[in-house]
Amino acid sequence: MTLNDVGEVMGYAPVLIGAGLAGIAVWSVWWVVRYLRADAMTRQSIRQAVRVRRTWKRLAQMLKLCATDRMPTPLASLANTDGKPVKPRILVPELKVTHDAFGVIARATCLPGVGLTEFQKAAPYLADVWRMTRVSALPGDKPGQVTLRGVRVDPLITPTAHTPTGLPPEEYAQWDLGVDEYGMPVFVPLKEVPGVAVGGLPGFGKTSCVNRLVCDWAPSPVVQFVFFDGKVSHAHEGDYADLVQRAFAFCGDDLEEANELLKELVELRRARSASIRNVLGKKNMWHVGPSAEWPLIVIVIDEAHTYFRDHKGSDPATKRLAAFAAENARLTEDLVKKGRSVGFLTLLTTQKTTGDAIPTFIRDVCPVGLSFAQKTADAAVAALGDDIREWPDASPVLLQDPAYVGVAVMSQHGRPGFIRIRTPYVADEDAARVAEVTAHLVHHPARLLENLTGRTVVDLTKDDPEPPAMAA
C-alpha cells in the first residue's frame, strides 16, 4: 500500500467515525424512547435485563455455570515462547436476554458439563441474585440451548383481562388459555380432541375460561356452538345470556329438553359418520379441517352434573328424572367417544369431576382436563388423575384463596408434571359485542349437511318424543 493509498483511507476515517457515532446515537435514542414509552412494570424489567447482562460472566463463574478449557488455542501455543504452561480459559455460556412486563427471558448456550440439569440446580440462586419471585430452566428452542425465565411478580396472583378482537383466529381449534406461573403463554391444541373436562369450585373461573374460548372462536364461520347451562332455565339467564345468539341451540336445566337436544346431536353425529367419506373424501374431518359447510361443532355442557346426576327415589317423578339422566349420560358418551373424527368437540364443566357428576365412562375419554380450586385431594385426583399426588405443590387444593380466582391446573403436554395457569377475565359487554357481530354466522349443522347430501338429517319440527322408559 502506497502513501497515497494510506492518505486516501485516512481521508475516509472522519466519515466512517461519523457514521458509527450516528448509528450509536440512533440506537441510543431508540432505546430511550422505548424505555420512556413502556409502563412502570416493563421499565423495571428493562433495568433488570440490563443488570442480568452486565453481571452474567461473574455470576456464572460463582455458580459454576462455566467450563474450563485447558487445551491452548493454536495462536496461544505460537505466542508461548517461554515454555510455561498456557493459562486455561474459562468459558462462560453465551446469554441473550429479553424482557416483558413480568420479568426477563434469557437464552443460554450449553457448554460441556453445563447443561439443562446444571441450570435447573442453579435456578433458585439465580432467582435470589436477579431479585425474582422464581426462575425456571427449560429446554431451549434449539438443541444445545436452555431458556431461563425469571418473573419478578407472580403472574398467578396478577389478575388479567382479555378483550376479544372480533377477528377469526389465525389457527382453528387452538385454545389460548392464558399465562403460566412464569408469565409464558399457554396454548392447548384441540384438534383431534373429543372432549375437555373442567372442574372447580363455584366462582373460581370455570365459565369465564370457556367464555374466552367461545369469544375467540365465534368470529370463525367454521365453528358452530350449542350450549347446555345447568344453572338456569331460560336462554336470557345466566352466564351464556350474552353469547346465546351465537349458538344454533340452547338448553337450560330441564332434563327432558336436554334429552331431546342430545338425541338430535347424536342423530347428526350418525348422519355425519354415514356421509363423511362421500362428502369430504376422508374418514376423518381433521385430515381436511373444518369448513363453513362442515363446521366443528362445539358442545358446551356447563354444570354437567345437572344432566347426569343419579336421582334416588321410588316416586314416579324421581324415576322419570333418573331415566332421563341415565339416557343423557349415554347420549353424551356417544358424542364424546364417536364424534371426534366427524367434527364434534364436547366441553364439560362441573364443580367436582367425580363419577357422580360426570360418569367415568365420559370423563376418562376426555384427554384434556383442567381444574380450578378444589376443596379435597380426591376432587383434585378426579379432575387431573392420580399423578397430581406426585406434585403436591401444583394441587388445585392450594388455590382456594380469593387471589387465585381464575387460576387453573393442568398437566403439561409432552413433559412430566403440571402447570398452573392464570386465565383472563372476559367482560360481559365484550362477550355480548362479539356474539352480536357474529350472529349472522350461525347455521344449524344439520341444515348444512342436508344441503351437502340432499337428505333430511334431523327433523327439527317433530313433536316431543315419548319419555324414556322408567327404571324398574
GROMACS .gro file of C-alpha atoms in nm:
model
  472
    1MET     CA    1   0.000   0.000   0.000
    2THR     CA    2   0.146   0.337  -0.104
    3LEU     CA    3   0.144   0.657   0.095
    4ASN     CA    4  -0.124   0.791  -0.136
    5ASP     CA    5  -0.344   0.490  -0.059
    6VAL     CA    6  -0.295   0.539   0.313
    7GLY     CA    7  -0.382   0.903   0.281
    8GLU     CA    8  -0.694   0.819   0.085
    9VAL     CA    9  -0.805   0.573   0.352
   10MET     CA   10  -0.734   0.826   0.627
   11GLY     CA   11  -0.945   1.074   0.438
   12TYR     CA   12  -1.246   0.846   0.482
   13ALA     CA   13  -1.183   0.798   0.851
   14PRO     CA   14  -1.386   1.100   0.970
   15VAL     CA   15  -1.678   0.982   0.756
   16LEU     CA   16  -1.663   0.629   0.898
   17ILE     CA   17  -1.630   0.757   1.252
   18GLY     CA   18  -1.920   0.994   1.197
   19ALA     CA   19  -2.138   0.713   1.059
   20GLY     CA   20  -2.052   0.495   1.356
   21LEU     CA   21  -2.134   0.771   1.604
   22ALA     CA   22  -2.460   0.842   1.419
   23GLY     CA   23  -2.554   0.475   1.443
   24ILE     CA   24  -2.481   0.475   1.815
   25ALA     CA   25  -2.685   0.793   1.858
   26VAL     CA   26  -2.984   0.647   1.669
   27TRP     CA   27  -2.966   0.327   1.876
   28SER     CA   28  -2.947   0.530   2.198
   29VAL     CA   29  -3.246   0.744   2.102
   30TRP     CA   30  -3.445   0.432   2.006
   31TRP     CA   31  -3.358   0.267   2.338
   32VAL     CA   32  -3.452   0.576   2.543
   33VAL     CA   33  -3.780   0.623   2.356
   34ARG     CA   34  -3.871   0.257   2.406
   35TYR     CA   35  -3.790   0.287   2.777
   36LEU     CA   36  -3.994   0.606   2.824
   37ARG     CA   37  -4.296   0.466   2.637
   38ALA     CA   38  -4.301   0.146   2.845
   39ASP     CA   39  -4.524   0.110   3.150
   40ALA     CA   40  -4.378   0.105   3.502
   41MET     CA   41  -4.357  -0.275   3.522
   42THR     CA   42  -4.183  -0.307   3.187
   43ARG     CA   43  -3.934  -0.034   3.279
   44GLN     CA   44  -3.836  -0.228   3.587
   45SER     CA   45  -3.794  -0.539   3.374
   46ILE     CA   46  -3.571  -0.345   3.133
   47ARG     CA   47  -3.346  -0.239   3.421
   48GLN     CA   48  -3.333  -0.597   3.545
   49ALA     CA   49  -3.241  -0.722   3.197
   50VAL     CA   50  -2.953  -0.473   3.182
   51ARG     CA   51  -2.827  -0.589   3.523
   52VAL     CA   52  -2.852  -0.957   3.419
   53ARG     CA   53  -2.639  -0.894   3.110
   54ARG     CA   54  -2.381  -0.685   3.297
   55THR     CA   55  -2.327  -0.932   3.583
   56TRP     CA   56  -2.365  -1.259   3.395
   57LYS     CA   57  -1.999  -1.353   3.339
   58ARG     CA   58  -1.911  -1.306   3.704
   59LEU     CA   59  -2.227  -1.473   3.833
   60ALA     CA   60  -2.190  -1.773   3.602
   61GLN     CA   61  -1.845  -1.846   3.745
   62MET     CA   62  -1.969  -1.808   4.102
   63LEU     CA   63  -2.248  -2.062   4.037
   64LYS     CA   64  -2.013  -2.295   3.846
   65LEU     CA   65  -2.211  -2.245   3.527
   66CYS     CA   66  -1.890  -2.237   3.329
   67ALA     CA   67  -1.637  -2.476   3.177
   68THR     CA   68  -1.256  -2.480   3.191
   69ASP     CA   69  -1.073  -2.531   2.862
   70ARG     CA   70  -0.717  -2.646   2.933
   71MET     CA   71  -0.631  -2.703   2.567
   72PRO     CA   72  -0.443  -2.397   2.436
   73THR     CA   73  -0.551  -2.245   2.107
   74PRO     CA   74  -0.306  -2.256   1.812
   75LEU     CA   75  -0.243  -1.884   1.849
   76ALA     CA   76  -0.171  -1.919   2.221
   77SER     CA   77   0.070  -2.203   2.150
   78LEU     CA   78   0.260  -1.993   1.897
   79ALA     CA   79   0.275  -1.700   2.134
   80ASN     CA   80   0.411  -1.918   2.418
   81THR     CA   81   0.784  -1.864   2.376
   82ASP     CA   82   0.897  -1.912   2.737
   83GLY     CA   83   0.782  -2.275   2.766
   84LYS     CA   84   0.549  -2.213   3.058
   85PRO     CA   85   0.205  -2.385   3.062
   86VAL     CA   86  -0.063  -2.183   2.892
   87LYS     CA   87  -0.321  -2.050   3.134
   88PRO     CA   88  -0.654  -2.238   3.087
   89ARG     CA   89  -0.951  -2.046   2.953
   90ILE     CA   90  -1.277  -2.003   3.146
   91LEU     CA   91  -1.575  -2.046   2.910
   92VAL     CA   92  -1.900  -1.880   3.011
   93PRO     CA   93  -2.230  -1.968   2.836
   94GLU     CA   94  -2.345  -1.700   2.596
   95LEU     CA   95  -2.660  -1.531   2.727
   96LYS     CA   96  -2.919  -1.337   2.526
   97VAL     CA   97  -3.169  -1.152   2.743
   98THR     CA   98  -3.510  -1.008   2.658
   99HIS     CA   99  -3.779  -0.866   2.885
  100ASP     CA  100  -4.154  -0.829   2.930
  101ALA     CA  101  -4.384  -0.688   3.195
  102PHE     CA  102  -4.337  -0.987   3.426
  103GLY     CA  103  -3.958  -1.017   3.417
  104VAL     CA  104  -3.685  -1.143   3.186
  105ILE     CA  105  -3.629  -1.430   2.942
  106ALA     CA  106  -3.268  -1.541   2.898
  107ARG     CA  107  -3.149  -1.794   2.640
  108ALA     CA  108  -2.820  -1.959   2.734
  109THR     CA  109  -2.591  -2.174   2.519
  110CYS     CA  110  -2.485  -2.501   2.680
  111LEU     CA  111  -2.122  -2.598   2.731
  112PRO     CA  112  -1.955  -2.934   2.800
  113GLY     CA  113  -2.063  -3.025   3.154
  114VAL     CA  114  -2.300  -2.727   3.175
  115GLY     CA  115  -2.645  -2.820   3.050
  116LEU     CA  116  -3.010  -2.815   3.149
  117THR     CA  117  -2.955  -3.005   3.476
  118GLU     CA  118  -2.692  -2.758   3.599
  119PHE     CA  119  -2.912  -2.459   3.515
  120GLN     CA  120  -3.209  -2.617   3.695
  121LYS     CA  121  -2.999  -2.668   4.009
  122ALA     CA  122  -2.884  -2.307   3.994
  123ALA     CA  123  -3.234  -2.164   3.931
  124PRO     CA  124  -3.311  -2.081   4.300
  125TYR     CA  125  -2.980  -1.893   4.333
  126LEU     CA  126  -3.041  -1.708   4.007
  127ALA     CA  127  -3.381  -1.601   4.142
  128ASP     CA  128  -3.216  -1.458   4.455
  129VAL     CA  129  -2.945  -1.267   4.269
  130TRP     CA  130  -3.176  -1.145   3.992
  131ARG     CA  131  -3.437  -1.042   4.255
  132MET     CA  132  -3.707  -1.260   4.104
  133THR     CA  133  -4.000  -1.442   4.259
  134ARG     CA  134  -3.897  -1.757   4.074
  135VAL     CA  135  -3.672  -1.870   3.788
  136SER     CA  136  -3.731  -2.173   3.568
  137ALA     CA  137  -3.487  -2.354   3.340
  138LEU     CA  138  -3.639  -2.537   3.044
  139PRO     CA  139  -3.507  -2.680   2.716
  140GLY     CA  140  -3.449  -2.405   2.464
  141ASP     CA  141  -3.598  -2.352   2.122
  142LYS     CA  142  -3.292  -2.513   1.962
  143PRO     CA  143  -3.073  -2.809   2.063
  144GLY     CA  144  -2.792  -2.706   2.292
  145GLN     CA  145  -2.984  -2.416   2.444
  146VAL     CA  146  -3.157  -2.353   2.776
  147THR     CA  147  -3.432  -2.098   2.832
  148LEU     CA  148  -3.425  -1.922   3.168
  149ARG     CA  149  -3.746  -1.749   3.267
  150GLY     CA  150  -3.744  -1.515   3.566
  151VAL     CA  151  -4.058  -1.346   3.694
  152ARG     CA  152  -4.045  -1.052   3.929
  153VAL     CA  153  -4.417  -1.052   4.007
  154ASP     CA  154  -4.625  -1.368   4.041
  155PRO     CA  155  -4.845  -1.398   3.729
  156LEU     CA  156  -5.081  -1.628   3.919
  157ILE     CA  157  -5.194  -1.354   4.157
  158THR     CA  158  -5.194  -1.079   3.894
  159PRO     CA  159  -5.549  -1.061   3.751
  160THR     CA  160  -5.562  -1.023   3.374
  161ALA     CA  161  -5.837  -0.932   3.128
  162HIS     CA  162  -5.891  -1.033   2.769
  163THR     CA  163  -6.062  -0.818   2.509
  164PRO     CA  164  -6.171  -1.027   2.209
  165THR     CA  165  -6.056  -0.884   1.878
  166GLY     CA  166  -6.365  -0.994   1.687
  167LEU     CA  167  -6.137  -1.142   1.420
  168PRO     CA  168  -6.122  -1.511   1.323
  169PRO     CA  169  -5.840  -1.698   1.497
  170GLU     CA  170  -5.520  -1.747   1.299
  171GLU     CA  171  -5.531  -2.118   1.378
  172TYR     CA  172  -5.855  -2.305   1.438
  173ALA     CA  173  -5.901  -2.547   1.728
  174GLN     CA  174  -5.632  -2.387   1.939
  175TRP     CA  175  -5.731  -2.280   2.292
  176ASP     CA  176  -5.545  -1.977   2.425
  177LEU     CA  177  -5.580  -2.034   2.799
  178GLY     CA  178  -5.368  -1.751   2.941
  179VAL     CA  179  -5.023  -1.745   3.101
  180ASP     CA  180  -4.847  -1.992   3.327
  181GLU     CA  181  -4.673  -1.919   3.656
  182TYR     CA  182  -4.375  -1.784   3.462
  183GLY     CA  183  -4.582  -1.548   3.251
  184MET     CA  184  -4.545  -1.760   2.936
  185PRO     CA  185  -4.850  -1.805   2.710
  186VAL     CA  186  -5.027  -2.141   2.725
  187PHE     CA  187  -5.194  -2.281   2.415
  188VAL     CA  188  -5.379  -2.612   2.411
  189PRO     CA  189  -5.436  -2.772   2.069
  190LEU     CA  190  -5.785  -2.918   2.046
  191LYS     CA  191  -5.754  -3.079   1.704
  192GLU     CA  192  -5.849  -3.446   1.720
  193VAL     CA  193  -5.964  -3.393   2.081
  194PRO     CA  194  -6.307  -3.547   2.158
  195GLY     CA  195  -6.367  -3.383   2.495
  196VAL     CA  196  -6.247  -3.148   2.767
  197ALA     CA  197  -6.338  -3.177   3.135
  198VAL     CA  198  -6.314  -2.867   3.355
  199GLY     CA  199  -6.368  -2.881   3.731
  200GLY     CA  200  -6.353  -2.636   4.018
  201LEU     CA  201  -6.541  -2.467   4.298
  202PRO     CA  202  -6.819  -2.222   4.210
  203GLY     CA  203  -6.698  -1.872   4.127
  204PHE     CA  204  -6.336  -1.966   4.059
  205GLY     CA  205  -6.335  -1.917   3.683
  206LYS     CA  206  -6.469  -2.226   3.501
  207THR     CA  207  -6.732  -2.047   3.294
  208SER     CA  208  -6.511  -1.745   3.224
  209CYS     CA  209  -6.246  -1.980   3.092
  210VAL     CA  210  -6.492  -2.138   2.849
  211ASN     CA  211  -6.631  -1.794   2.755
  212ARG     CA  212  -6.287  -1.688   2.640
  213LEU     CA  213  -6.274  -1.984   2.401
  214VAL     CA  214  -6.620  -1.905   2.266
  215CYS     CA  215  -6.538  -1.536   2.215
  216ASP     CA  216  -6.212  -1.615   2.037
  217TRP     CA  217  -6.364  -1.877   1.809
  218ALA     CA  218  -6.702  -1.708   1.746
  219PRO     CA  219  -6.578  -1.491   1.453
  220SER     CA  220  -6.488  -1.806   1.259
  221PRO     CA  221  -6.757  -1.944   1.024
  222VAL     CA  222  -6.607  -2.294   1.058
  223VAL     CA  223  -6.726  -2.327   1.420
  224GLN     CA  224  -7.083  -2.371   1.546
  225PHE     CA  225  -7.183  -2.375   1.914
  226VAL     CA  226  -7.454  -2.536   2.125
  227PHE     CA  227  -7.494  -2.454   2.495
  228PHE     CA  228  -7.629  -2.657   2.784
  229ASP     CA  229  -7.643  -2.446   3.100
  230GLY     CA  230  -7.746  -2.644   3.405
  231LYS     CA  231  -7.767  -2.335   3.628
  232VAL     CA  232  -8.060  -2.164   3.455
  233SER     CA  233  -8.394  -2.241   3.297
  234HIS     CA  234  -8.401  -1.991   3.008
  235ALA     CA  235  -8.155  -1.860   2.750
  236HIS     CA  236  -8.175  -1.498   2.872
  237GLU     CA  237  -8.048  -1.604   3.216
  238GLY     CA  238  -7.705  -1.697   3.345
  239ASP     CA  239  -7.353  -1.680   3.214
  240TYR     CA  240  -7.434  -1.759   2.850
  241ALA     CA  241  -7.708  -1.500   2.805
  242ASP     CA  242  -7.464  -1.270   2.624
  243LEU     CA  243  -7.338  -1.547   2.395
  244VAL     CA  244  -7.656  -1.739   2.319
  245GLN     CA  245  -7.723  -1.560   1.991
  246ARG     CA  246  -7.402  -1.714   1.853
  247ALA     CA  247  -7.533  -2.068   1.925
  248PHE     CA  248  -7.757  -2.272   1.698
  249ALA     CA  249  -7.925  -2.429   2.005
  250PHE     CA  250  -7.954  -2.369   2.380
  251CYS     CA  251  -8.082  -2.583   2.668
  252GLY     CA  252  -8.142  -2.494   3.030
  253ASP     CA  253  -8.173  -2.719   3.332
  254ASP     CA  254  -8.475  -2.916   3.204
  255LEU     CA  255  -8.364  -3.280   3.175
  256GLU     CA  256  -8.629  -3.369   2.919
  257GLU     CA  257  -8.533  -3.074   2.700
  258ALA     CA  258  -8.167  -3.174   2.731
  259ASN     CA  259  -8.258  -3.530   2.636
  260GLU     CA  260  -8.431  -3.411   2.320
  261LEU     CA  261  -8.139  -3.190   2.215
  262LEU     CA  262  -7.882  -3.459   2.285
  263LYS     CA  263  -8.081  -3.702   2.071
  264GLU     CA  264  -8.076  -3.453   1.784
  265LEU     CA  265  -7.699  -3.415   1.818
  266VAL     CA  266  -7.649  -3.792   1.819
  267GLU     CA  267  -7.866  -3.818   1.506
  268LEU     CA  268  -7.646  -3.553   1.346
  269ARG     CA  269  -7.335  -3.742   1.452
  270ARG     CA  270  -7.465  -4.060   1.292
  271ALA     CA  271  -7.555  -3.877   0.972
  272ARG     CA  272  -7.209  -3.724   0.953
  273SER     CA  273  -7.048  -4.063   1.010
  274ALA     CA  274  -7.254  -4.215   0.730
  275SER     CA  275  -7.177  -3.939   0.478
  276ILE     CA  276  -6.827  -3.816   0.563
  277ARG     CA  277  -6.643  -4.028   0.307
  278ASN     CA  278  -6.875  -3.925   0.022
  279VAL     CA  279  -6.876  -3.555   0.118
  280LEU     CA  280  -6.518  -3.496   0.235
  281GLY     CA  281  -6.341  -3.786   0.069
  282LYS     CA  282  -6.186  -3.875   0.405
  283LYS     CA  283  -6.286  -4.081   0.707
  284ASN     CA  284  -6.157  -3.811   0.945
  285MET     CA  285  -6.264  -3.447   0.920
  286TRP     CA  286  -5.934  -3.332   1.073
  287HIS     CA  287  -5.747  -3.458   0.767
  288VAL     CA  288  -5.902  -3.169   0.569
  289GLY     CA  289  -6.004  -2.938   0.854
  290PRO     CA  290  -6.344  -2.786   0.936
  291SER     CA  291  -6.522  -2.562   0.686
  292ALA     CA  292  -6.829  -2.341   0.676
  293GLU     CA  293  -7.021  -2.629   0.514
  294TRP     CA  294  -6.885  -2.891   0.757
  295PRO     CA  295  -6.811  -2.691   1.074
  296LEU     CA  296  -6.658  -2.801   1.400
  297ILE     CA  297  -6.947  -2.843   1.646
  298VAL     CA  298  -6.853  -2.727   1.997
  299ILE     CA  299  -7.091  -2.860   2.262
  300VAL     CA  300  -7.062  -2.673   2.591
  301ILE     CA  301  -7.224  -2.856   2.884
  302ASP     CA  302  -7.194  -2.627   3.186
  303GLU     CA  303  -7.274  -2.768   3.531
  304ALA     CA  304  -7.280  -3.112   3.372
  305HIS     CA  305  -7.391  -3.282   3.694
  306THR     CA  306  -7.735  -3.129   3.637
  307TYR     CA  307  -7.790  -3.359   3.340
  308PHE     CA  308  -7.619  -3.676   3.464
  309ARG     CA  309  -7.685  -3.692   3.840
  310ASP     CA  310  -7.845  -4.015   3.956
  311HIS     CA  311  -8.179  -3.929   4.116
  312LYS     CA  312  -8.273  -4.150   4.409
  313GLY     CA  313  -8.634  -4.220   4.493
  314SER     CA  314  -8.924  -4.453   4.417
  315ASP     CA  315  -9.192  -4.198   4.323
  316PRO     CA  316  -9.280  -4.163   3.952
  317ALA     CA  317  -9.135  -3.811   3.915
  318THR     CA  318  -8.795  -3.915   4.054
  319LYS     CA  319  -8.789  -4.230   3.841
  320ARG     CA  320  -8.861  -4.017   3.536
  321LEU     CA  321  -8.571  -3.784   3.616
  322ALA     CA  322  -8.342  -4.080   3.678
  323ALA     CA  323  -8.433  -4.228   3.341
  324PHE     CA  324  -8.363  -3.901   3.161
  325ALA     CA  325  -8.029  -3.857   3.344
  326ALA     CA  326  -7.918  -4.210   3.255
  327GLU     CA  327  -8.004  -4.162   2.889
  328ASN     CA  328  -7.841  -3.818   2.883
  329ALA     CA  329  -7.517  -3.979   3.000
  330ARG     CA  330  -7.544  -4.247   2.733
  331LEU     CA  331  -7.606  -3.991   2.458
  332THR     CA  332  -7.318  -3.772   2.572
  333GLU     CA  333  -7.093  -4.078   2.580
  334ASP     CA  334  -7.185  -4.138   2.216
  335LEU     CA  335  -7.086  -3.782   2.121
  336VAL     CA  336  -6.756  -3.791   2.306
  337LYS     CA  337  -6.646  -4.140   2.201
  338LYS     CA  338  -6.766  -4.131   1.842
  339GLY     CA  339  -6.780  -3.763   1.749
  340ARG     CA  340  -6.412  -3.669   1.724
  341SER     CA  341  -6.347  -3.779   1.366
  342VAL     CA  342  -6.665  -3.617   1.230
  343GLY     CA  343  -6.611  -3.279   1.399
  344PHE     CA  344  -6.761  -3.282   1.749
  345LEU     CA  345  -6.584  -3.130   2.050
  346THR     CA  346  -6.756  -3.158   2.389
  347LEU     CA  347  -6.661  -2.932   2.681
  348LEU     CA  348  -6.797  -3.037   3.019
  349THR     CA  349  -6.770  -2.824   3.333
  350THR     CA  350  -6.874  -2.915   3.684
  351GLN     CA  351  -6.774  -2.842   4.040
  352LYS     CA  352  -6.629  -3.187   4.112
  353THR     CA  353  -6.543  -3.413   3.822
  354THR     CA  354  -6.609  -3.721   4.032
  355GLY     CA  355  -6.801  -4.012   3.887
  356ASP     CA  356  -7.134  -3.896   4.026
  357ALA     CA  357  -7.104  -3.560   3.845
  358ILE     CA  358  -6.950  -3.673   3.515
  359PRO     CA  359  -6.972  -4.051   3.467
  360THR     CA  360  -6.628  -4.204   3.443
  361PHE     CA  361  -6.707  -4.358   3.104
  362ILE     CA  362  -6.732  -3.998   2.976
  363ARG     CA  363  -6.467  -3.826   3.189
  364ASP     CA  364  -6.195  -4.082   3.126
  365VAL     CA  365  -6.207  -4.039   2.747
  366CYS     CA  366  -6.160  -3.661   2.770
  367PRO     CA  367  -5.785  -3.622   2.709
  368VAL     CA  368  -5.773  -3.259   2.826
  369GLY     CA  369  -5.854  -3.186   3.189
  370LEU     CA  370  -5.835  -2.863   3.388
  371SER     CA  371  -5.909  -2.796   3.750
  372PHE     CA  372  -5.967  -2.468   3.924
  373ALA     CA  373  -5.972  -2.457   4.306
  374GLN     CA  374  -6.083  -2.778   4.479
  375LYS     CA  375  -6.157  -2.849   4.843
  376THR     CA  376  -6.034  -3.206   4.867
  377ALA     CA  377  -5.747  -3.411   4.731
  378ASP     CA  378  -5.997  -3.667   4.599
  379ALA     CA  379  -6.163  -3.397   4.387
  380ALA     CA  380  -5.821  -3.296   4.253
  381VAL     CA  381  -5.743  -3.657   4.162
  382ALA     CA  382  -6.080  -3.695   3.989
  383ALA     CA  383  -6.007  -3.387   3.776
  384LEU     CA  384  -5.637  -3.442   3.700
  385GLY     CA  385  -5.562  -3.808   3.766
  386ASP     CA  386  -5.354  -3.988   4.026
  387ASP     CA  387  -5.033  -3.818   3.908
  388ILE     CA  388  -5.135  -3.498   4.086
  389ARG     CA  389  -5.048  -3.673   4.414
  390GLU     CA  390  -4.686  -3.673   4.298
  391TRP     CA  391  -4.692  -3.294   4.255
  392PRO     CA  392  -4.843  -3.155   4.577
  393ASP     CA  393  -4.716  -2.802   4.510
  394ALA     CA  394  -4.936  -2.786   4.198
  395SER     CA  395  -5.250  -2.926   4.363
  396PRO     CA  396  -5.569  -2.722   4.300
  397VAL     CA  397  -5.646  -2.764   4.671
  398LEU     CA  398  -5.394  -2.483   4.725
  399LEU     CA  399  -5.595  -2.245   4.505
  400GLN     CA  400  -5.884  -2.176   4.743
  401ASP     CA  401  -5.759  -1.827   4.830
  402PRO     CA  402  -5.959  -1.548   4.654
  403ALA     CA  403  -5.631  -1.430   4.499
  404TYR     CA  404  -5.637  -1.744   4.284
  405VAL     CA  405  -5.978  -1.690   4.127
  406GLY     CA  406  -5.915  -1.761   3.759
  407VAL     CA  407  -5.616  -1.992   3.819
  408ALA     CA  408  -5.634  -2.349   3.687
  409VAL     CA  409  -5.409  -2.653   3.694
  410MET     CA  410  -5.349  -2.889   3.404
  411SER     CA  411  -5.093  -3.149   3.301
  412GLN     CA  412  -4.800  -3.040   3.087
  413HIS     CA  413  -4.819  -3.169   2.732
  414GLY     CA  414  -4.505  -3.358   2.643
  415ARG     CA  415  -4.343  -3.315   2.986
  416PRO     CA  416  -4.400  -3.467   3.328
  417GLY     CA  417  -4.577  -3.266   3.592
  418PHE     CA  418  -4.845  -2.998   3.600
  419ILE     CA  419  -4.863  -2.626   3.529
  420ARG     CA  420  -5.072  -2.355   3.689
  421ILE     CA  421  -5.239  -2.109   3.453
  422ARG     CA  422  -5.381  -1.762   3.507
  423THR     CA  423  -5.688  -1.740   3.281
  424PRO     CA  424  -5.808  -1.390   3.191
  425TYR     CA  425  -6.145  -1.235   3.263
  426VAL     CA  426  -6.371  -1.152   2.968
  427ALA     CA  427  -6.616  -0.869   3.036
  428ASP     CA  428  -6.984  -0.938   2.970
  429GLU     CA  429  -7.011  -0.641   2.737
  430ASP     CA  430  -6.723  -0.772   2.525
  431ALA     CA  431  -6.884  -1.115   2.503
  432ALA     CA  432  -7.215  -0.959   2.403
  433ARG     CA  433  -7.042  -0.746   2.139
  434VAL     CA  434  -6.871  -1.046   1.981
  435ALA     CA  435  -7.190  -1.254   1.984
  436GLU     CA  436  -7.390  -0.975   1.824
  437VAL     CA  437  -7.149  -0.908   1.538
  438THR     CA  438  -7.104  -1.280   1.467
  439ALA     CA  439  -7.469  -1.387   1.498
  440HIS     CA  440  -7.501  -1.393   1.119
  441LEU     CA  441  -7.255  -1.687   1.114
  442VAL     CA  442  -7.498  -1.917   1.295
  443HIS     CA  443  -7.620  -2.207   1.084
  444HIS     CA  444  -7.763  -2.532   1.209
  445PRO     CA  445  -7.511  -2.806   1.115
  446ALA     CA  446  -7.798  -3.041   1.029
  447ARG     CA  447  -7.924  -2.800   0.765
  448LEU     CA  448  -7.571  -2.759   0.629
  449LEU     CA  449  -7.536  -3.136   0.596
  450GLU     CA  450  -7.873  -3.159   0.425
  451ASN     CA  451  -7.752  -2.905   0.168
  452LEU     CA  452  -7.449  -3.126   0.102
  453THR     CA  453  -7.628  -3.461   0.087
  454GLY     CA  454  -7.982  -3.371  -0.021
  455ARG     CA  455  -8.126  -3.584   0.258
  456THR     CA  456  -8.306  -3.492   0.580
  457VAL     CA  457  -8.070  -3.538   0.872
  458VAL     CA  458  -8.262  -3.426   1.179
  459ASP     CA  459  -8.632  -3.346   1.184
  460LEU     CA  460  -8.628  -3.025   1.384
  461THR     CA  461  -9.006  -2.986   1.359
  462LYS     CA  462  -9.105  -3.322   1.507
  463ASP     CA  463  -9.317  -3.347   1.819
  464ASP     CA  464  -9.160  -3.411   2.154
  465PRO     CA  465  -9.062  -3.778   2.181
  466GLU     CA  466  -9.200  -4.021   2.430
  467PRO     CA  467  -9.005  -4.012   2.756
  468PRO     CA  468  -8.759  -4.296   2.814
  469ALA     CA  469  -8.887  -4.596   3.000
  470MET     CA  470  -8.885  -4.555   3.376
  471ALA     CA  471  -8.641  -4.762   3.573
  472ALA     CA  472  -8.798  -5.058   3.745
   0.00000   0.00000   0.00000
